[in-house]
Amino acid sequence: MPDLSPDAWTAIALSFKVAAMATLWGVPVSTVLALILARGRFPGKALFDGIIHLPLVLPPVVTGYALLLLLGRKGPLGAFLDQHFGIVFAFRWTGAVVAAVVMSLPIIVRAIRLSIEAVDARLEQASGTLGAGPIATFFLVTLPLSLPGILVGATLGFAKALGEFGATITFVSNIPGETRTIASAIYTASQSPEGDAEALALSVIAACIGLAALVASEIIARWFRRTSS
């Protein structure tokens, strides 16, 4: 493993920062969306489900371009946030967090939804008959029983956010120290003949992190299955 440049280490650190923030924001949002999909009954549910999972089938560049149109300085939402709150996402590391959230959301939602659907609805109904409202039932019954799916989803979402490239580079570009994550650092290094060794080293690091996340998610799932049996 060759010595990595300071820029490469910065990219690794930024990737962990972006992935952690994306997971922190993505898990609560995904939990709400998963609950709606698992327990909700409303017209257009299939379309709503499709929109949530659309980033899985769209080219990541398309997702990044859509974010740029929406949240760029001249986009309808981006211009509003910039003018009224001074919040800018385009070409900032916070924009990389937004892109990572959008790209990892379907994976997290899927894991949590399956976990919520596995919860016996009769337990939730029993909680209601004992006087608990929907919110109390969710926090006291549904959420604890869905914890395995939440943890697995968070782990896989973190790994997905850590390796996100297409949407990120389209939305926030590839700015060293600001938006250059480990994926874009690999791309940058691979464009130079002298950067092959660094690109390979970063690729190995990224593969190890991804594999560790997959193994961790499986261990978590097995542990909960053993404890609940």
mmCIF file of C-alpha atoms in Angstrom:
data_model
loop_
_atom_site.group_PDB
_atom_site.id
_atom_site.type_symbol
_atom_site.label_atom_id
_atom_site.label_comp_id
_atom_site.label_asym_id
_atom_site.label_seq_id
_atom_site.Cartn_x
_atom_site.Cartn_y
_atom_site.Cartn_z
ATOM 1 C CA MET A 1 0.000 0.000 0.000
ATOM 2 C CA PRO A 2 1.700 3.234 -1.139
ATOM 3 C CA ASP A 3 1.769 6.387 0.934
ATOM 4 C CA LEU A 4 -1.314 8.447 0.262
ATOM 5 C CA SER A 5 -1.099 12.136 -0.459
ATOM 6 C CA PRO A 6 -2.537 14.692 1.993
ATOM 7 C CA ASP A 7 -5.338 15.367 -0.505
ATOM 8 C CA ALA A 8 -6.258 11.668 -0.463
ATOM 9 C CA TRP A 9 -6.430 11.565 3.333
ATOM 10 C CA THR A 10 -8.533 14.718 3.260
ATOM 11 C CA ALA A 11 -10.880 13.034 0.777
ATOM 12 C CA ILE A 12 -11.183 9.978 3.041
ATOM 13 C CA ALA A 13 -11.934 12.141 6.083
ATOM 14 C CA LEU A 14 -14.484 14.180 4.129
ATOM 15 C CA SER A 15 -16.148 10.982 2.903
ATOM 16 C CA PHE A 16 -16.652 9.784 6.473
ATOM 17 C CA LYS A 17 -17.983 13.205 7.448
ATOM 18 C CA VAL A 18 -20.437 13.295 4.536
ATOM 19 C CA ALA A 19 -21.542 9.682 5.097
ATOM 20 C CA ALA A 20 -22.065 10.234 8.825
ATOM 21 C CA MET A 21 -24.145 13.366 8.264
ATOM 22 C CA ALA A 22 -26.109 11.689 5.474
ATOM 23 C CA THR A 23 -26.901 8.750 7.749
ATOM 24 C CA LEU A 24 -27.818 11.057 10.623
ATOM 25 C CA TRP A 25 -30.340 12.886 8.453
ATOM 26 C CA GLY A 26 -31.343 9.984 6.246
ATOM 27 C CA VAL A 27 -32.392 7.482 8.928
ATOM 28 C CA PRO A 28 -35.144 9.625 10.546
ATOM 29 C CA VAL A 29 -36.528 10.645 7.154
ATOM 30 C CA SER A 30 -36.381 7.053 5.916
ATOM 31 C CA THR A 31 -38.138 5.811 9.049
ATOM 32 C CA VAL A 32 -41.060 8.162 8.465
ATOM 33 C CA LEU A 33 -41.259 7.235 4.784
ATOM 34 C CA ALA A 34 -41.008 3.522 5.600
ATOM 35 C CA LEU A 35 -43.816 3.826 8.147
ATOM 36 C CA ILE A 36 -46.018 5.559 5.574
ATOM 37 C CA LEU A 37 -45.332 2.855 2.989
ATOM 38 C CA ALA A 38 -45.749 -0.011 5.464
ATOM 39 C CA ARG A 39 -48.878 1.152 7.256
ATOM 40 C CA GLY A 40 -50.381 3.823 5.020
ATOM 41 C CA ARG A 41 -53.391 3.299 2.808
ATOM 42 C CA PHE A 42 -53.901 6.139 0.349
ATOM 43 C CA PRO A 43 -54.399 6.767 -3.390
ATOM 44 C CA GLY A 44 -51.162 6.993 -5.337
ATOM 45 C CA LYS A 45 -49.178 4.897 -2.878
ATOM 46 C CA ALA A 46 -47.501 2.955 -5.696
ATOM 47 C CA LEU A 47 -46.441 6.202 -7.363
ATOM 48 C CA PHE A 48 -45.139 7.541 -4.040
ATOM 49 C CA ASP A 49 -43.168 4.333 -3.553
ATOM 50 C CA GLY A 50 -41.778 4.609 -7.063
ATOM 51 C CA ILE A 51 -40.611 8.192 -6.550
ATOM 52 C CA ILE A 52 -38.781 7.247 -3.347
ATOM 53 C CA HIS A 53 -36.984 4.370 -5.082
ATOM 54 C CA LEU A 54 -36.367 6.256 -8.352
ATOM 55 C CA PRO A 55 -32.693 7.030 -7.521
ATOM 56 C CA LEU A 56 -32.037 3.272 -7.599
ATOM 57 C CA VAL A 57 -32.873 3.010 -11.301
ATOM 58 C CA LEU A 58 -31.936 6.470 -12.575
ATOM 59 C CA PRO A 59 -28.367 7.162 -13.674
ATOM 60 C CA PRO A 60 -26.767 8.930 -10.685
ATOM 61 C CA VAL A 61 -25.798 11.815 -12.972
ATOM 62 C CA VAL A 62 -29.489 12.443 -13.650
ATOM 63 C CA THR A 63 -30.210 12.589 -9.928
ATOM 64 C CA GLY A 64 -27.305 14.983 -9.414
ATOM 65 C CA TYR A 65 -28.447 17.174 -12.288
ATOM 66 C CA ALA A 66 -31.981 17.273 -10.858
ATOM 67 C CA LEU A 67 -30.529 18.377 -7.508
ATOM 68 C CA LEU A 68 -28.516 21.073 -9.286
ATOM 69 C CA LEU A 69 -31.620 22.366 -11.068
ATOM 70 C CA LEU A 70 -33.609 22.374 -7.848
ATOM 71 C CA LEU A 71 -31.037 23.403 -5.246
ATOM 72 C CA GLY A 72 -28.516 25.345 -7.332
ATOM 73 C CA ARG A 73 -28.153 29.069 -6.731
ATOM 74 C CA LYS A 74 -30.534 29.735 -9.626
ATOM 75 C CA GLY A 75 -32.868 26.848 -8.832
ATOM 76 C CA PRO A 76 -36.296 27.594 -7.333
ATOM 77 C CA LEU A 77 -35.539 26.094 -3.930
ATOM 78 C CA GLY A 78 -31.826 26.879 -3.932
ATOM 79 C CA ALA A 79 -32.390 30.561 -4.719
ATOM 80 C CA PHE A 80 -35.006 30.809 -1.959
ATOM 81 C CA LEU A 81 -32.729 29.232 0.635
ATOM 82 C CA ASP A 82 -29.804 31.407 -0.419
ATOM 83 C CA GLN A 83 -31.712 34.703 -0.418
ATOM 84 C CA HIS A 84 -33.673 34.181 2.785
ATOM 85 C CA PHE A 85 -31.425 31.993 4.937
ATOM 86 C CA GLY A 86 -27.990 32.155 3.338
ATOM 87 C CA ILE A 87 -28.005 28.382 2.852
ATOM 88 C CA VAL A 88 -26.110 27.157 -0.204
ATOM 89 C CA PHE A 89 -25.782 23.504 -1.176
ATOM 90 C CA ALA A 90 -24.336 23.580 -4.689
ATOM 91 C CA PHE A 91 -20.555 23.108 -4.774
ATOM 92 C CA ARG A 92 -20.401 22.792 -0.978
ATOM 93 C CA TRP A 93 -19.752 19.736 1.195
ATOM 94 C CA THR A 94 -23.287 20.127 2.548
ATOM 95 C CA GLY A 95 -24.505 19.534 -0.994
ATOM 96 C CA ALA A 96 -22.553 16.293 -1.021
ATOM 97 C CA VAL A 97 -24.542 15.317 2.091
ATOM 98 C CA VAL A 98 -27.804 16.070 0.277
ATOM 99 C CA ALA A 99 -26.737 13.974 -2.713
ATOM 100 C CA ALA A 100 -25.704 11.114 -0.425
ATOM 101 C CA VAL A 101 -29.029 11.263 1.431
ATOM 102 C CA VAL A 102 -31.012 11.106 -1.798
ATOM 103 C CA MET A 103 -28.965 8.217 -3.189
ATOM 104 C CA SER A 104 -28.952 6.161 0.022
ATOM 105 C CA LEU A 105 -32.582 6.849 0.946
ATOM 106 C CA PRO A 106 -34.125 3.964 -1.071
ATOM 107 C CA ILE A 107 -31.787 1.425 0.542
ATOM 108 C CA ILE A 108 -32.534 2.629 4.059
ATOM 109 C CA VAL A 109 -36.286 2.907 3.433
ATOM 110 C CA ARG A 110 -36.412 -0.636 2.047
ATOM 111 C CA ALA A 111 -34.685 -2.161 5.065
ATOM 112 C CA ILE A 112 -36.812 -0.269 7.586
ATOM 113 C CA ARG A 113 -40.049 -0.905 5.701
ATOM 114 C CA LEU A 114 -39.491 -4.655 5.709
ATOM 115 C CA SER A 115 -38.788 -4.516 9.435
ATOM 116 C CA ILE A 116 -41.954 -2.527 10.155
ATOM 117 C CA GLU A 117 -44.049 -4.861 8.022
ATOM 118 C CA ALA A 118 -42.704 -7.772 10.085
ATOM 119 C CA VAL A 119 -44.112 -6.215 13.260
ATOM 120 C CA ASP A 120 -47.395 -7.875 14.252
ATOM 121 C CA ALA A 121 -50.094 -5.267 13.666
ATOM 122 C CA ARG A 122 -52.095 -6.818 16.526
ATOM 123 C CA LEU A 123 -49.496 -5.518 18.967
ATOM 124 C CA GLU A 124 -50.052 -2.005 17.674
ATOM 125 C CA GLN A 125 -53.818 -2.478 17.905
ATOM 126 C CA ALA A 126 -53.478 -3.740 21.479
ATOM 127 C CA SER A 127 -51.477 -0.644 22.346
ATOM 128 C CA GLY A 128 -54.300 1.468 20.962
ATOM 129 C CA THR A 129 -56.922 -0.329 23.007
ATOM 130 C CA LEU A 130 -54.862 0.417 26.124
ATOM 131 C CA GLY A 131 -55.142 4.128 25.425
ATOM 132 C CA ALA A 132 -51.931 4.835 23.564
ATOM 133 C CA GLY A 133 -52.211 7.184 20.609
ATOM 134 C CA PRO A 134 -50.593 6.574 17.214
ATOM 135 C CA ILE A 135 -47.427 8.468 18.122
ATOM 136 C CA ALA A 136 -47.029 6.707 21.457
ATOM 137 C CA THR A 137 -47.685 3.349 19.808
ATOM 138 C CA PHE A 138 -45.012 4.045 17.239
ATOM 139 C CA PHE A 139 -42.355 4.951 19.801
ATOM 140 C CA LEU A 140 -43.283 2.288 22.351
ATOM 141 C CA VAL A 141 -44.147 -0.648 20.084
ATOM 142 C CA THR A 142 -43.301 -0.229 16.399
ATOM 143 C CA LEU A 143 -39.960 1.523 16.690
ATOM 144 C CA PRO A 144 -38.335 -0.876 19.201
ATOM 145 C CA LEU A 145 -39.479 -3.914 17.221
ATOM 146 C CA SER A 146 -38.208 -2.355 13.990
ATOM 147 C CA LEU A 147 -34.772 -1.589 15.417
ATOM 148 C CA PRO A 148 -33.004 -4.416 13.500
ATOM 149 C CA GLY A 149 -34.123 -2.989 10.163
ATOM 150 C CA ILE A 150 -33.191 0.522 11.226
ATOM 151 C CA LEU A 151 -29.677 -0.539 12.210
ATOM 152 C CA VAL A 152 -29.196 -2.582 9.046
ATOM 153 C CA GLY A 153 -30.547 0.255 6.912
ATOM 154 C CA ALA A 154 -28.292 2.773 8.642
ATOM 155 C CA THR A 155 -25.243 0.572 8.088
ATOM 156 C CA LEU A 156 -25.971 -0.021 4.404
ATOM 157 C CA GLY A 157 -26.946 3.620 3.914
ATOM 158 C CA PHE A 158 -23.657 4.753 5.441
ATOM 159 C CA ALA A 159 -21.728 2.499 3.060
ATOM 160 C CA LYS A 160 -23.740 3.736 0.080
ATOM 161 C CA ALA A 161 -23.195 7.373 1.070
ATOM 162 C CA LEU A 162 -19.481 6.734 1.530
ATOM 163 C CA GLY A 163 -19.117 5.478 -2.029
ATOM 164 C CA GLU A 164 -21.488 7.884 -3.763
ATOM 165 C CA PHE A 165 -19.975 9.458 -6.891
ATOM 166 C CA GLY A 166 -22.218 10.256 -9.852
ATOM 167 C CA ALA A 167 -24.821 12.466 -8.185
ATOM 168 C CA THR A 168 -22.197 14.084 -5.977
ATOM 169 C CA ILE A 169 -19.777 15.126 -8.706
ATOM 170 C CA THR A 170 -22.646 16.454 -10.837
ATOM 171 C CA PHE A 171 -24.200 18.478 -8.023
ATOM 172 C CA VAL A 172 -21.172 19.742 -6.097
ATOM 173 C CA SER A 173 -18.298 19.092 -8.544
ATOM 174 C CA ASN A 174 -14.877 17.780 -7.472
ATOM 175 C CA ILE A 175 -13.307 20.533 -5.368
ATOM 176 C CA PRO A 176 -10.271 19.467 -3.295
ATOM 177 C CA GLY A 177 -10.869 19.884 0.419
ATOM 178 C CA GLU A 178 -14.510 20.863 -0.101
ATOM 179 C CA THR A 179 -16.390 18.273 -2.150
ATOM 180 C CA ARG A 180 -13.742 15.727 -3.199
ATOM 181 C CA THR A 181 -14.780 12.482 -1.538
ATOM 182 C CA ILE A 182 -12.997 9.142 -1.777
ATOM 183 C CA ALA A 183 -14.920 8.212 -4.934
ATOM 184 C CA SER A 184 -14.036 11.431 -6.754
ATOM 185 C CA ALA A 185 -10.449 11.166 -5.453
ATOM 186 C CA ILE A 186 -10.207 7.733 -7.107
ATOM 187 C CA TYR A 187 -11.551 9.219 -10.336
ATOM 188 C CA THR A 188 -9.077 12.107 -10.186
ATOM 189 C CA ALA A 189 -6.107 9.861 -9.461
ATOM 190 C CA SER A 190 -7.052 7.450 -12.239
ATOM 191 C CA GLN A 191 -6.905 10.253 -14.805
ATOM 192 C CA SER A 192 -3.170 10.672 -14.231
ATOM 193 C CA PRO A 193 -0.543 8.014 -15.110
ATOM 194 C CA GLU A 194 1.275 8.878 -11.893
ATOM 195 C CA GLY A 195 -1.897 8.397 -9.878
ATOM 196 C CA ASP A 196 -2.518 4.723 -10.610
ATOM 197 C CA ALA A 197 -0.997 3.552 -7.327
ATOM 198 C CA GLU A 198 -3.031 6.021 -5.283
ATOM 199 C CA ALA A 199 -6.212 5.168 -7.195
ATOM 200 C CA LEU A 200 -5.625 1.483 -6.451
ATOM 201 C CA ALA A 201 -4.958 2.163 -2.767
ATOM 202 C CA LEU A 202 -8.101 4.260 -2.419
ATOM 203 C CA SER A 203 -10.101 1.605 -4.265
ATOM 204 C CA VAL A 204 -8.906 -1.060 -1.837
ATOM 205 C CA ILE A 205 -9.835 1.170 1.115
ATOM 206 C CA ALA A 206 -13.289 1.824 -0.339
ATOM 207 C CA ALA A 207 -13.834 -1.895 -1.018
ATOM 208 C CA CYS A 208 -12.813 -2.810 2.535
ATOM 209 C CA ILE A 209 -15.174 -0.235 4.009
ATOM 210 C CA GLY A 210 -18.050 -1.465 1.842
ATOM 211 C CA LEU A 211 -17.367 -5.100 2.698
ATOM 212 C CA ALA A 212 -17.169 -4.250 6.409
ATOM 213 C CA ALA A 213 -20.563 -2.541 6.206
ATOM 214 C CA LEU A 214 -22.150 -5.554 4.485
ATOM 215 C CA VAL A 215 -20.689 -7.953 7.045
ATOM 216 C CA ALA A 216 -21.778 -5.700 9.899
ATOM 217 C CA SER A 217 -25.340 -5.520 8.600
ATOM 218 C CA GLU A 218 -25.502 -9.329 8.368
ATOM 219 C CA ILE A 219 -24.102 -9.734 11.882
ATOM 220 C CA ILE A 220 -26.653 -7.274 13.239
ATOM 221 C CA ALA A 221 -29.513 -9.083 11.497
ATOM 222 C CA ARG A 222 -28.383 -12.502 12.773
ATOM 223 C CA TRP A 223 -27.896 -11.217 16.314
ATOM 224 C CA PHE A 224 -31.418 -9.821 16.452
ATOM 225 C CA ARG A 225 -32.855 -13.019 15.001
ATOM 226 C CA ARG A 226 -31.137 -15.035 17.731
ATOM 227 C CA THR A 227 -32.209 -12.727 20.539
ATOM 228 C CA SER A 228 -35.809 -12.606 19.335
ATOM 229 C CA SER A 229 -36.168 -16.368 18.858
#
